[in-house]
PDB file of C-alpha atoms in Angstrom:
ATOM      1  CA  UNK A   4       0.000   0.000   0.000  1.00  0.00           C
ATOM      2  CA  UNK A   5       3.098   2.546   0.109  1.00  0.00           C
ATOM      3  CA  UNK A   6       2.038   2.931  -3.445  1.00  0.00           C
ATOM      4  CA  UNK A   7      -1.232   5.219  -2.838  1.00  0.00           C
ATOM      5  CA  UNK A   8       1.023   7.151  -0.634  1.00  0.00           C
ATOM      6  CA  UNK A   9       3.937   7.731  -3.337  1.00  0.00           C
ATOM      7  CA  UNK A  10       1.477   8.347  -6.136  1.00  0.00           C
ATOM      8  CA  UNK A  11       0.225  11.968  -7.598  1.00  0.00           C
ATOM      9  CA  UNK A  12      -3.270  12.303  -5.941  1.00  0.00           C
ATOM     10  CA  UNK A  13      -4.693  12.623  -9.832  1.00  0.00           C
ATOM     11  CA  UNK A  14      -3.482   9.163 -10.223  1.00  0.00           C
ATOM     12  CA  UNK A  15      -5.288   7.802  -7.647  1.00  0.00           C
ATOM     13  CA  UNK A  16      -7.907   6.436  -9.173  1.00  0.00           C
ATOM     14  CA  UNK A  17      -6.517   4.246 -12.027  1.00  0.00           C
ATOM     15  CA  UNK A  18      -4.232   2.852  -8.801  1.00  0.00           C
ATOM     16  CA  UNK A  19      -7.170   1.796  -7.310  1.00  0.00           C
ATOM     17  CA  UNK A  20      -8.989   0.092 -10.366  1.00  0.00           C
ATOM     18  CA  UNK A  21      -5.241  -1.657 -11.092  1.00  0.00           C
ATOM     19  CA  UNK A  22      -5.728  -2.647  -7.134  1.00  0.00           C
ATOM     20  CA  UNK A  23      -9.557  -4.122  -7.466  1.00  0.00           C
ATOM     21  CA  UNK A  24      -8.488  -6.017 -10.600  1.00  0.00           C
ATOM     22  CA  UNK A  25      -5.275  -7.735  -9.107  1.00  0.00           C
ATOM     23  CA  UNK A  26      -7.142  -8.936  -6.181  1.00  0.00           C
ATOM     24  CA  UNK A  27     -10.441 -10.052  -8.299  1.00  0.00           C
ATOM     25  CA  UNK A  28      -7.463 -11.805  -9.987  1.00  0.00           C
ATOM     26  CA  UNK A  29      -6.275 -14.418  -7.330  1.00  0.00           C
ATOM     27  CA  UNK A  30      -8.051 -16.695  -5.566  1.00  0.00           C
ATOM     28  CA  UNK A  31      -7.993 -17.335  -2.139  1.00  0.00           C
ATOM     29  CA  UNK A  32      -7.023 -21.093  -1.165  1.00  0.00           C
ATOM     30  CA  UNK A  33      -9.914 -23.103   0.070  1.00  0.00           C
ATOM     31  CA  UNK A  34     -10.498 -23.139   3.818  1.00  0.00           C
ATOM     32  CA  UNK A  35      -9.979 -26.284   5.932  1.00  0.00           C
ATOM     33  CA  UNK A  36     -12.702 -27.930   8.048  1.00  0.00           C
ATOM     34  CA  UNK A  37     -13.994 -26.474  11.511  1.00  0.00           C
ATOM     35  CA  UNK A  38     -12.169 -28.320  14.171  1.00  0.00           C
ATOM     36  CA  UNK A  39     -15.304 -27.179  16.244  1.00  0.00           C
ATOM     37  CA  UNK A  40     -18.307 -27.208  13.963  1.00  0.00           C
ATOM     38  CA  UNK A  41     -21.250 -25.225  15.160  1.00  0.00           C
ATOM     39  CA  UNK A  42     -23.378 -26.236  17.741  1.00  0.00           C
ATOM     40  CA  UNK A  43     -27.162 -24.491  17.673  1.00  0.00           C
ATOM     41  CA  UNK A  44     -27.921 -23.265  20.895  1.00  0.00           C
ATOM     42  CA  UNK A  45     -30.559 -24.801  23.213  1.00  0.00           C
ATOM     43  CA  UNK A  46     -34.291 -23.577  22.648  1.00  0.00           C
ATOM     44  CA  UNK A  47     -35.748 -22.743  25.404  1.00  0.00           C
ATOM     45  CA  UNK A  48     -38.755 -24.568  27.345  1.00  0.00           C
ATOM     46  CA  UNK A  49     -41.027 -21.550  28.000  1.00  0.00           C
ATOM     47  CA  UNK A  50     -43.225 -20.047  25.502  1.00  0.00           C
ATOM     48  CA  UNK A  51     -42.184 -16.823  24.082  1.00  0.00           C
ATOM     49  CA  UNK A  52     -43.604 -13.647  25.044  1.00  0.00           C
ATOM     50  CA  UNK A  53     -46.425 -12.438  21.880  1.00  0.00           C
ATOM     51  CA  UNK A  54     -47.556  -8.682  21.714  1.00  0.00           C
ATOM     52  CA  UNK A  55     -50.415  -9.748  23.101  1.00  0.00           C
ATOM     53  CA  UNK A  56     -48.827  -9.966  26.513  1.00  0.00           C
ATOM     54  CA  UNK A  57     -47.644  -6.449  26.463  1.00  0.00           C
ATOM     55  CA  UNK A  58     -50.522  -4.966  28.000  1.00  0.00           C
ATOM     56  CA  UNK A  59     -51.473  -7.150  30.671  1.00  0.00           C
ATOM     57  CA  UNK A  60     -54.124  -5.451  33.134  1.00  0.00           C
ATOM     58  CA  UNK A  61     -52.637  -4.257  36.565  1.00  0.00           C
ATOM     59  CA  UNK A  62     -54.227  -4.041  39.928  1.00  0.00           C
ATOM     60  CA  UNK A  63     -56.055  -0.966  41.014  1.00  0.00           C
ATOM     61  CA  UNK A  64     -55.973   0.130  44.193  1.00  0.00           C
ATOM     62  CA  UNK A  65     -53.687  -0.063  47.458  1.00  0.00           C
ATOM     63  CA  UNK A  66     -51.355  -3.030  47.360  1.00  0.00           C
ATOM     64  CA  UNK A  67     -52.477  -4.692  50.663  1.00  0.00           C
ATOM     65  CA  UNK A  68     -56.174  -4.797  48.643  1.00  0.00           C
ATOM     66  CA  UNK A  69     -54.966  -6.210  45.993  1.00  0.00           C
ATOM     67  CA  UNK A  70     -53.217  -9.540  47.754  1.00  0.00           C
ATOM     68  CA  UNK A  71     -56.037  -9.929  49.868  1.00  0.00           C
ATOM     69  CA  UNK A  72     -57.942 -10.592  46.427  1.00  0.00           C
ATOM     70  CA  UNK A  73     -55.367 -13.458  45.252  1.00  0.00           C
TER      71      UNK A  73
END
């Protein structure tokens, strides 16, 4: 990259085009195997929580009155 440093600023971009074609140029070696593949993770056992439950009516009043109806 000391190139784009060295160059004339007007010549900048036909050294970028000549950069973007050299690397479409080569290709990369293929990759080995995961040691590790993936692992999913664990769903959960409890149901997920819908819009539906965003809204959930609270109870009116004093606290103490509202245990003593549970």
């Amino acid at each position: 990259m000391p190139e784009f440093q060295m160059t004339a600023p007007e010549e900048l971009p036909q050294l970028h085009a000549r950069l973007l074609g050299d690397m479409t140029r080569t290709l990369l070696p293929p990759r080995r195997p995961r040691r590790n593949p993936r692992v999913k993770r664990k769903l959960s056992n409890y149901k997920r929580k819908r819009p539906e439950h965003a809204h959930l009516p609270q109870p009116r009043g004093p606290y103490r009155e509202a245990l003593r109806l549970i």
